[in-house]
mmCIF file of C-alpha atoms in Angstrom:
data_model
loop_
_atom_site.group_PDB
_atom_site.id
_atom_site.type_symbol
_atom_site.label_atom_id
_atom_site.label_comp_id
_atom_site.label_asym_id
_atom_site.label_seq_id
_atom_site.Cartn_x
_atom_site.Cartn_y
_atom_site.Cartn_z
ATOM 1 C CA MET A 1 47.113 214.269 121.494
ATOM 2 C CA ARG A 2 44.675 212.820 123.943
ATOM 3 C CA VAL A 3 41.745 210.713 122.817
ATOM 4 C CA LYS A 4 38.699 209.891 124.909
ATOM 5 C CA ILE A 5 37.075 206.665 123.776
ATOM 6 C CA PHE A 6 33.619 205.468 124.783
ATOM 7 C CA VAL A 7 32.699 201.823 124.214
ATOM 8 C CA TYR A 8 29.112 200.809 124.901
ATOM 9 C CA LEU A 9 26.714 197.940 124.236
ATOM 10 C CA LYS A 10 24.606 198.118 121.093
ATOM 11 C CA ASP A 11 20.883 198.719 121.374
ATOM 12 C CA GLY A 12 19.171 195.379 121.814
ATOM 13 C CA VAL A 13 22.064 193.768 123.695
ATOM 14 C CA LEU A 14 21.083 192.916 127.253
ATOM 15 C CA ASP A 15 22.796 195.231 129.790
ATOM 16 C CA PRO A 16 22.168 193.692 133.228
ATOM 17 C CA GLN A 17 24.642 196.068 134.914
ATOM 18 C CA GLY A 18 22.806 199.101 133.566
ATOM 19 C CA LYS A 19 19.511 197.588 134.734
ATOM 20 C CA ALA A 20 20.894 197.011 138.242
ATOM 21 C CA VAL A 21 22.079 200.632 138.443
ATOM 22 C CA GLU A 22 18.694 201.802 137.165
ATOM 23 C CA ARG A 23 16.927 199.848 139.932
ATOM 24 C CA SER A 24 19.283 201.331 142.538
ATOM 25 C CA LEU A 25 18.578 204.858 141.329
ATOM 26 C CA HIS A 26 14.842 204.181 141.511
ATOM 27 C CA ALA A 27 15.281 202.830 145.049
ATOM 28 C CA LEU A 28 17.032 206.098 145.978
ATOM 29 C CA GLY A 29 14.020 208.047 144.787
ATOM 30 C CA TYR A 30 15.241 209.143 141.344
ATOM 31 C CA LYS A 31 11.978 208.119 139.751
ATOM 32 C CA GLU A 32 12.644 210.256 136.660
ATOM 33 C CA VAL A 33 15.361 207.823 135.483
ATOM 34 C CA GLN A 34 14.055 206.065 132.368
ATOM 35 C CA ASP A 35 16.959 203.938 131.265
ATOM 36 C CA VAL A 36 20.607 203.320 132.220
ATOM 37 C CA ARG A 37 23.206 201.816 129.913
ATOM 38 C CA MET A 38 26.709 201.104 131.185
ATOM 39 C CA GLY A 39 29.847 201.201 129.091
ATOM 40 C CA LYS A 40 33.618 201.635 129.167
ATOM 41 C CA TYR A 41 35.672 204.794 129.014
ATOM 42 C CA LEU A 42 39.292 204.838 127.879
ATOM 43 C CA GLU A 43 41.796 207.685 127.576
ATOM 44 C CA VAL A 44 44.613 207.209 125.098
ATOM 45 C CA GLU A 45 47.625 209.484 124.677
ATOM 46 C CA LEU A 46 49.135 209.174 121.211
ATOM 47 C CA ASP A 47 51.424 210.794 118.678
ATOM 48 C CA ALA A 48 49.933 211.445 115.264
ATOM 49 C CA PRO A 49 50.957 213.787 112.433
ATOM 50 C CA SER A 50 47.376 215.051 112.037
ATOM 51 C CA ARG A 51 43.930 214.803 113.485
ATOM 52 C CA GLN A 52 42.788 212.750 110.522
ATOM 53 C CA ALA A 53 45.676 210.307 110.940
ATOM 54 C CA ALA A 54 44.811 209.913 114.639
ATOM 55 C CA GLU A 55 41.159 209.243 113.805
ATOM 56 C CA GLU A 56 42.141 206.538 111.374
ATOM 57 C CA ARG A 57 44.439 204.814 113.881
ATOM 58 C CA ILE A 58 41.902 205.038 116.711
ATOM 59 C CA ARG A 59 39.163 203.583 114.536
ATOM 60 C CA GLU A 60 41.472 200.694 113.667
ATOM 61 C CA MET A 61 42.286 200.105 117.373
ATOM 62 C CA CYS A 62 38.594 200.083 118.254
ATOM 63 C CA ASP A 63 37.637 197.712 115.436
ATOM 64 C CA LYS A 64 40.500 195.347 116.220
ATOM 65 C CA LEU A 65 40.628 195.252 120.014
ATOM 66 C CA LEU A 66 38.879 197.901 122.081
ATOM 67 C CA ALA A 67 35.322 197.088 120.969
ATOM 68 C CA ASN A 68 33.691 193.840 119.886
ATOM 69 C CA PRO A 69 31.594 194.762 116.826
ATOM 70 C CA VAL A 70 29.184 191.894 117.561
ATOM 71 C CA ILE A 71 27.917 193.529 120.750
ATOM 72 C CA GLU A 72 29.476 196.988 121.040
ATOM 73 C CA ASP A 73 29.587 200.400 119.361
ATOM 74 C CA TYR A 74 32.086 203.155 120.086
ATOM 75 C CA ARG A 75 32.716 206.857 119.634
ATOM 76 C CA PHE A 76 35.684 209.059 120.475
ATOM 77 C CA GLU A 77 36.739 212.659 120.999
ATOM 78 C CA ILE A 78 40.193 214.023 120.184
ATOM 79 C CA GLU A 79 41.698 216.752 122.335
ATOM 80 C CA GLU A 80 44.741 218.617 121.016
ATOM 81 C CA MET B 1 45.185 160.583 117.651
ATOM 82 C CA ARG B 2 46.821 163.445 119.489
ATOM 83 C CA TRP B 3 45.299 166.342 121.424
ATOM 84 C CA GLY B 4 46.854 169.746 122.073
ATOM 85 C CA VAL B 5 45.697 171.845 125.028
ATOM 86 C CA ILE B 6 46.649 175.516 124.823
ATOM 87 C CA VAL B 7 47.805 177.281 127.974
ATOM 88 C CA PHE B 8 47.221 181.037 128.043
ATOM 89 C CA PRO B 9 48.318 183.222 130.961
ATOM 90 C CA GLY B 10 45.307 182.940 133.264
ATOM 91 C CA SER B 11 43.995 179.631 131.898
ATOM 92 C CA CYS B 12 43.024 177.418 134.812
ATOM 93 C CA ASP B 13 41.246 174.347 133.432
ATOM 94 C CA GLU B 14 44.028 173.041 131.195
ATOM 95 C CA GLN B 15 45.032 170.453 133.803
ATOM 96 C CA ASP B 16 41.431 169.221 134.108
ATOM 97 C CA VAL B 17 41.241 168.715 130.340
ATOM 98 C CA TYR B 18 44.637 167.020 130.342
ATOM 99 C CA ASP B 19 43.709 164.657 133.192
ATOM 100 C CA CYS B 20 40.353 163.792 131.688
ATOM 101 C CA LEU B 21 41.874 162.940 128.309
ATOM 102 C CA LYS B 22 44.954 161.192 129.682
ATOM 103 C CA ASN B 23 43.584 159.271 132.641
ATOM 104 C CA ASN B 24 39.963 158.667 131.736
ATOM 105 C CA LEU B 25 40.316 158.192 127.994
ATOM 106 C CA ARG B 26 43.983 157.112 127.661
ATOM 107 C CA GLN B 27 44.705 159.760 125.062
ATOM 108 C CA LYS B 28 47.959 161.358 123.914
ATOM 109 C CA VAL B 29 47.899 164.971 125.063
ATOM 110 C CA ASP B 30 50.398 167.829 124.912
ATOM 111 C CA PHE B 31 50.240 171.229 126.535
ATOM 112 C CA LEU B 32 50.893 174.071 124.103
ATOM 113 C CA TRP B 33 52.203 177.412 125.387
ATOM 114 C CA HIS B 34 50.365 180.380 123.896
ATOM 115 C CA LYS B 35 53.596 182.153 122.916
ATOM 116 C CA ASP B 36 54.861 179.279 120.778
ATOM 117 C CA PRO B 37 53.815 178.752 117.175
ATOM 118 C CA LEU B 38 51.430 175.835 116.656
ATOM 119 C CA ALA B 39 53.754 173.047 115.502
ATOM 120 C CA GLY B 40 53.442 169.265 115.505
ATOM 121 C CA LYS B 41 50.761 166.826 114.448
ATOM 122 C CA PHE B 42 47.454 167.283 116.231
ATOM 123 C CA ASP B 43 43.938 166.085 115.538
ATOM 124 C CA CYS B 44 42.151 168.295 118.023
ATOM 125 C CA ILE B 45 43.230 171.541 119.684
ATOM 126 C CA VAL B 46 41.474 172.460 122.933
ATOM 127 C CA LEU B 47 41.209 176.009 124.282
ATOM 128 C CA PRO B 48 40.502 175.471 127.981
ATOM 129 C CA GLY B 49 38.542 177.488 130.510
ATOM 130 C CA GLY B 50 39.892 180.098 132.866
ATOM 131 C CA PHE B 51 40.518 183.815 132.818
ATOM 132 C CA SER B 52 43.050 184.408 130.055
ATOM 133 C CA TYR B 53 44.741 187.795 130.504
ATOM 134 C CA GLY B 54 42.616 188.323 133.601
ATOM 135 C CA ASP B 55 39.516 188.786 131.393
ATOM 136 C CA TYR B 56 40.699 192.403 131.014
ATOM 137 C CA LEU B 57 38.749 194.502 128.513
ATOM 138 C CA ARG B 58 36.479 191.549 127.545
ATOM 139 C CA SER B 59 36.764 187.805 128.135
ATOM 140 C CA GLY B 60 38.989 186.372 125.418
ATOM 141 C CA ALA B 61 39.689 189.756 123.798
ATOM 142 C CA MET B 62 43.441 189.652 124.340
ATOM 143 C CA ALA B 63 44.049 185.904 124.144
ATOM 144 C CA ARG B 64 42.864 185.903 120.538
ATOM 145 C CA PHE B 65 46.018 187.872 119.683
ATOM 146 C CA SER B 66 48.366 185.363 121.363
ATOM 147 C CA PRO B 67 51.013 184.127 118.893
ATOM 148 C CA ILE B 68 49.620 180.565 118.813
ATOM 149 C CA MET B 69 46.212 181.776 117.601
ATOM 150 C CA LYS B 70 47.503 182.456 114.075
ATOM 151 C CA GLY B 71 48.300 178.743 113.825
ATOM 152 C CA VAL B 72 44.945 177.797 115.361
ATOM 153 C CA VAL B 73 43.082 179.829 112.737
ATOM 154 C CA GLU B 74 45.093 178.169 109.923
ATOM 155 C CA PHE B 75 44.557 174.736 111.511
ATOM 156 C CA ALA B 76 40.794 175.362 111.639
ATOM 157 C CA GLN B 77 40.736 176.614 108.051
ATOM 158 C CA LYS B 78 42.397 173.361 106.962
ATOM 159 C CA GLY B 79 39.613 171.417 108.675
ATOM 160 C CA GLY B 80 41.416 170.643 111.953
ATOM 161 C CA LEU B 81 39.191 170.145 114.992
ATOM 162 C CA VAL B 82 39.126 172.985 117.532
ATOM 163 C CA LEU B 83 37.203 172.773 120.804
ATOM 164 C CA GLY B 84 36.744 175.813 123.037
ATOM 165 C CA ILE B 85 35.440 175.324 126.564
ATOM 166 C CA CYS B 86 34.132 178.293 128.578
ATOM 167 C CA ASN B 87 36.897 180.914 128.266
ATOM 168 C CA GLY B 88 38.030 178.941 125.206
ATOM 169 C CA PHE B 89 34.553 179.473 123.698
ATOM 170 C CA GLN B 90 34.848 183.202 124.427
ATOM 171 C CA ILE B 91 38.273 183.310 122.734
ATOM 172 C CA LEU B 92 36.976 181.498 119.625
ATOM 173 C CA CYS B 93 34.117 184.014 119.339
ATOM 174 C CA GLU B 94 36.503 186.948 119.759
ATOM 175 C CA ALA B 95 38.787 185.419 117.123
ATOM 176 C CA GLY B 96 35.892 185.190 114.678
ATOM 177 C CA LEU B 97 36.167 181.386 114.427
ATOM 178 C CA LEU B 98 32.676 181.119 115.919
ATOM 179 C CA PRO B 99 29.698 183.465 115.468
ATOM 180 C CA GLY B 100 28.234 185.588 118.264
ATOM 181 C CA ALA B 101 29.598 186.740 121.617
ATOM 182 C CA LEU B 102 29.407 185.852 125.316
ATOM 183 C CA THR B 103 28.264 188.648 127.608
ATOM 184 C CA ARG B 104 27.676 189.166 131.332
ATOM 185 C CA ASN B 105 25.236 186.677 132.900
ATOM 186 C CA ALA B 106 21.752 188.183 133.072
ATOM 187 C CA SER B 107 21.744 187.636 136.857
ATOM 188 C CA LEU B 108 25.121 189.428 137.159
ATOM 189 C CA GLN B 109 26.219 186.522 139.344
ATOM 190 C CA PHE B 110 29.026 184.080 138.792
ATOM 191 C CA ILE B 111 27.292 180.711 138.433
ATOM 192 C CA CYS B 112 28.878 177.454 139.570
ATOM 193 C CA ARG B 113 26.578 174.455 139.426
ATOM 194 C CA ARG B 114 25.538 171.478 137.344
ATOM 195 C CA VAL B 115 23.056 172.010 134.527
ATOM 196 C CA PHE B 116 21.431 169.883 131.882
ATOM 197 C CA VAL B 117 22.146 170.443 128.220
ATOM 198 C CA ARG B 118 20.415 168.732 125.310
ATOM 199 C CA LEU B 119 22.321 167.465 122.285
ATOM 200 C CA GLU B 120 20.637 169.165 119.334
ATOM 201 C CA GLU B 121 22.746 167.846 116.462
ATOM 202 C CA THR B 122 24.843 164.715 116.153
ATOM 203 C CA ASP B 123 26.333 165.125 112.694
ATOM 204 C CA THR B 124 29.489 166.814 114.007
ATOM 205 C CA PRO B 125 32.818 165.423 115.224
ATOM 206 C CA PHE B 126 32.015 166.740 118.721
ATOM 207 C CA THR B 127 28.606 165.126 119.183
ATOM 208 C CA CYS B 128 28.588 162.055 116.896
ATOM 209 C CA ALA B 129 28.803 159.564 119.785
ATOM 210 C CA GLY B 130 25.564 160.890 121.232
ATOM 211 C CA LYS B 131 21.910 160.646 120.300
ATOM 212 C CA LYS B 132 19.832 163.607 119.187
ATOM 213 C CA GLY B 133 17.851 164.892 122.157
ATOM 214 C CA GLN B 134 20.105 163.169 124.680
ATOM 215 C CA LEU B 135 20.626 165.054 127.948
ATOM 216 C CA LEU B 136 24.062 165.632 129.473
ATOM 217 C CA LYS B 137 24.570 166.780 133.044
ATOM 218 C CA LEU B 138 27.570 169.113 133.031
ATOM 219 C CA PRO B 139 28.999 171.739 135.373
ATOM 220 C CA ILE B 140 29.063 175.412 134.439
ATOM 221 C CA LYS B 141 31.273 177.970 136.194
ATOM 222 C CA HIS B 142 31.240 181.390 134.578
ATOM 223 C CA GLY B 143 30.310 185.033 134.983
ATOM 224 C CA GLU B 144 30.057 185.834 131.282
ATOM 225 C CA GLY B 145 28.209 183.051 129.521
ATOM 226 C CA CYS B 146 25.186 184.834 128.138
ATOM 227 C CA TYR B 147 25.260 184.015 124.431
ATOM 228 C CA TYR B 148 24.299 186.778 122.038
ATOM 229 C CA ALA B 149 24.058 186.940 118.254
ATOM 230 C CA ASP B 150 22.210 189.436 116.060
ATOM 231 C CA PRO B 151 18.936 188.244 114.450
ATOM 232 C CA THR B 152 20.544 187.548 111.052
ATOM 233 C CA THR B 153 23.282 185.427 112.634
ATOM 234 C CA LEU B 154 20.755 183.568 114.778
ATOM 235 C CA GLU B 155 18.715 182.754 111.701
ATOM 236 C CA ARG B 156 21.834 181.402 110.000
ATOM 237 C CA LEU B 157 22.657 179.302 113.078
ATOM 238 C CA HIS B 158 19.229 177.701 112.861
ATOM 239 C CA LYS B 159 19.353 177.218 109.098
ATOM 240 C CA ASN B 160 22.764 175.521 109.220
ATOM 241 C CA ARG B 161 21.955 173.635 112.440
ATOM 242 C CA GLN B 162 24.982 175.094 114.223
ATOM 243 C CA ILE B 163 23.429 175.101 117.705
ATOM 244 C CA LEU B 164 24.790 171.847 119.142
ATOM 245 C CA VAL B 165 23.781 172.115 122.811
ATOM 246 C CA ARG B 166 20.970 173.952 124.607
ATOM 247 C CA TYR B 167 20.288 174.526 128.307
ATOM 248 C CA VAL B 168 17.238 172.515 129.403
ATOM 249 C CA ASP B 169 15.644 171.277 132.607
ATOM 250 C CA ALA B 170 15.925 167.704 133.936
ATOM 251 C CA LYS B 171 13.105 166.669 131.614
ATOM 252 C CA GLY B 172 14.757 168.163 128.549
ATOM 253 C CA ARG B 173 12.474 171.191 128.260
ATOM 254 C CA THR B 174 13.685 174.693 127.387
ATOM 255 C CA THR B 175 11.819 176.441 130.204
ATOM 256 C CA PRO B 176 12.917 179.995 131.098
ATOM 257 C CA ALA B 177 14.225 178.765 134.482
ATOM 258 C CA ALA B 178 16.453 176.230 132.723
ATOM 259 C CA ASP B 179 18.470 178.983 131.019
ATOM 260 C CA PRO B 180 21.052 179.770 133.738
ATOM 261 C CA ASN B 181 22.674 182.870 132.268
ATOM 262 C CA GLY B 182 20.125 184.488 129.957
ATOM 263 C CA SER B 183 21.579 183.027 126.778
ATOM 264 C CA LEU B 184 19.700 183.766 123.597
ATOM 265 C CA ASP B 185 17.528 180.809 122.615
ATOM 266 C CA HIS B 186 19.038 178.712 125.458
ATOM 267 C CA ILE B 187 22.269 178.375 123.474
ATOM 268 C CA ALA B 188 25.018 176.611 125.431
ATOM 269 C CA GLY B 189 27.298 175.838 122.494
ATOM 270 C CA VAL B 190 27.628 176.443 118.752
ATOM 271 C CA CYS B 191 29.821 175.199 115.926
ATOM 272 C CA ASN B 192 31.055 176.955 112.799
ATOM 273 C CA GLU B 193 29.576 176.344 109.346
ATOM 274 C CA GLY B 194 32.302 173.802 108.584
ATOM 275 C CA ARG B 195 31.339 171.916 111.770
ATOM 276 C CA ASN B 196 35.010 171.504 112.782
ATOM 277 C CA VAL B 197 35.116 174.282 115.410
ATOM 278 C CA PHE B 198 32.921 173.957 118.497
ATOM 279 C CA GLY B 199 32.592 176.154 121.564
ATOM 280 C CA LEU B 200 30.492 175.562 124.687
ATOM 281 C CA MET B 201 30.185 177.127 128.134
ATOM 282 C CA PRO B 202 29.689 173.919 130.202
ATOM 283 C CA HIS B 203 32.778 171.911 131.186
ATOM 284 C CA PRO B 204 32.801 168.333 129.839
ATOM 285 C CA GLU B 205 36.267 167.780 131.363
ATOM 286 C CA ASP B 206 34.819 168.243 134.848
ATOM 287 C CA ALA B 207 32.280 165.495 134.260
ATOM 288 C CA GLY B 208 34.676 162.744 133.252
ATOM 289 C CA GLU B 209 34.418 160.280 136.146
ATOM 290 C CA LYS B 210 31.821 159.174 138.678
ATOM 291 C CA ILE B 211 33.804 160.492 141.638
ATOM 292 C CA LEU B 212 33.361 163.994 140.180
ATOM 293 C CA GLY B 213 29.605 163.566 140.038
ATOM 294 C CA GLY B 214 29.159 162.081 136.601
ATOM 295 C CA GLU B 215 30.771 161.134 133.339
ATOM 296 C CA ASP B 216 28.422 162.712 130.798
ATOM 297 C CA GLY B 217 31.247 164.986 129.646
ATOM 298 C CA LEU B 218 33.071 162.037 128.108
ATOM 299 C CA LYS B 219 30.426 162.047 125.364
ATOM 300 C CA ILE B 220 32.018 165.147 123.822
ATOM 301 C CA PHE B 221 35.597 163.817 123.913
ATOM 302 C CA SER B 222 34.673 160.307 122.805
ATOM 303 C CA SER B 223 32.785 161.811 119.868
ATOM 304 C CA VAL B 224 36.028 163.459 118.746
ATOM 305 C CA ILE B 225 37.927 160.185 119.186
ATOM 306 C CA GLU B 226 35.286 158.292 117.204
ATOM 307 C CA ALA B 227 35.259 160.913 114.439
ATOM 308 C CA CYS B 228 39.049 160.851 114.138
ATOM 309 C CA ASP B 229 39.122 157.044 114.090
ATOM 310 C CA LYS B 230 36.542 156.996 111.317
ATOM 311 C CA ARG B 231 38.462 159.270 109.034
ATOM 312 C CA GLY B 232 41.677 157.355 109.565
ATOM 313 C CA LYS B 233 44.710 157.960 111.658
ATOM 314 C CA ARG B 234 45.879 161.021 109.794
ATOM 315 C CA ALA B 235 46.597 164.124 111.765
ATOM 316 C CA TRP B 236 45.470 167.467 110.425
ATOM 317 C CA LEU B 237 48.658 169.400 110.785
ATOM 318 C CA ASP B 238 52.125 168.376 109.664
#
């Protein structure tokens, strides 16, 4: 199955890249933009006996390596 | 005493640390390859600056899983001295040996210049040769040096006096302009609760002789030498 993983900075952690993009969008006239937060997107192809087993493994991968729990949160979607 | 300097793929300041210790301070130093287990008698292990594993994913995220790191964690747990400089600081945070994390500089720019840091605590093996409040002029060269910790962790850092160096101006004041990378509370370096693991963003090894613009960095290394002399010649790891 294919898993789409999103890793992003926690609320309260400074995101200077997001701020820079926000300023650029404002400069282009998109005044309605309120806030931009930037993150990472990963796609992982993996074998797992069940959806639940895949979820467990992915959570472990995120906690161990893909996200730093001090500054980042994550969520993921599984496609079968 | 004997120093070990770990070389990760992508480290680039290991030679600077080696030269500073060997030539300026006449120390015994060995390079340690990240794939080898940590073996031999060492008093202080240094994780140098650079871009281990190309800084892929996050700075230090992959290096913390290098084979040698298991030994470094055990060495630290036994009370061995571990010093992380720049990328080494990032690796120690990722490995959970130090609290907090280093994130992208607030300015988004890579910064390479000399800054002043103030010694906040001197009751550690890394700062004991200095005086409280003393200023050190040290170079920084990093893109991700903005220190972050959640409010509870920050409170604990204050309570246990784990903030060892802060960014200040030439007069020793923590003005907003003196914080080069947006670090929380001007934090340039912290130690663990046991005070035997220390990480900092500035590079003491690049301020080890006058020809390089100053020798304030020697204060950090000579503190370690003094601390090891005081507790006898015994090495921490057999």
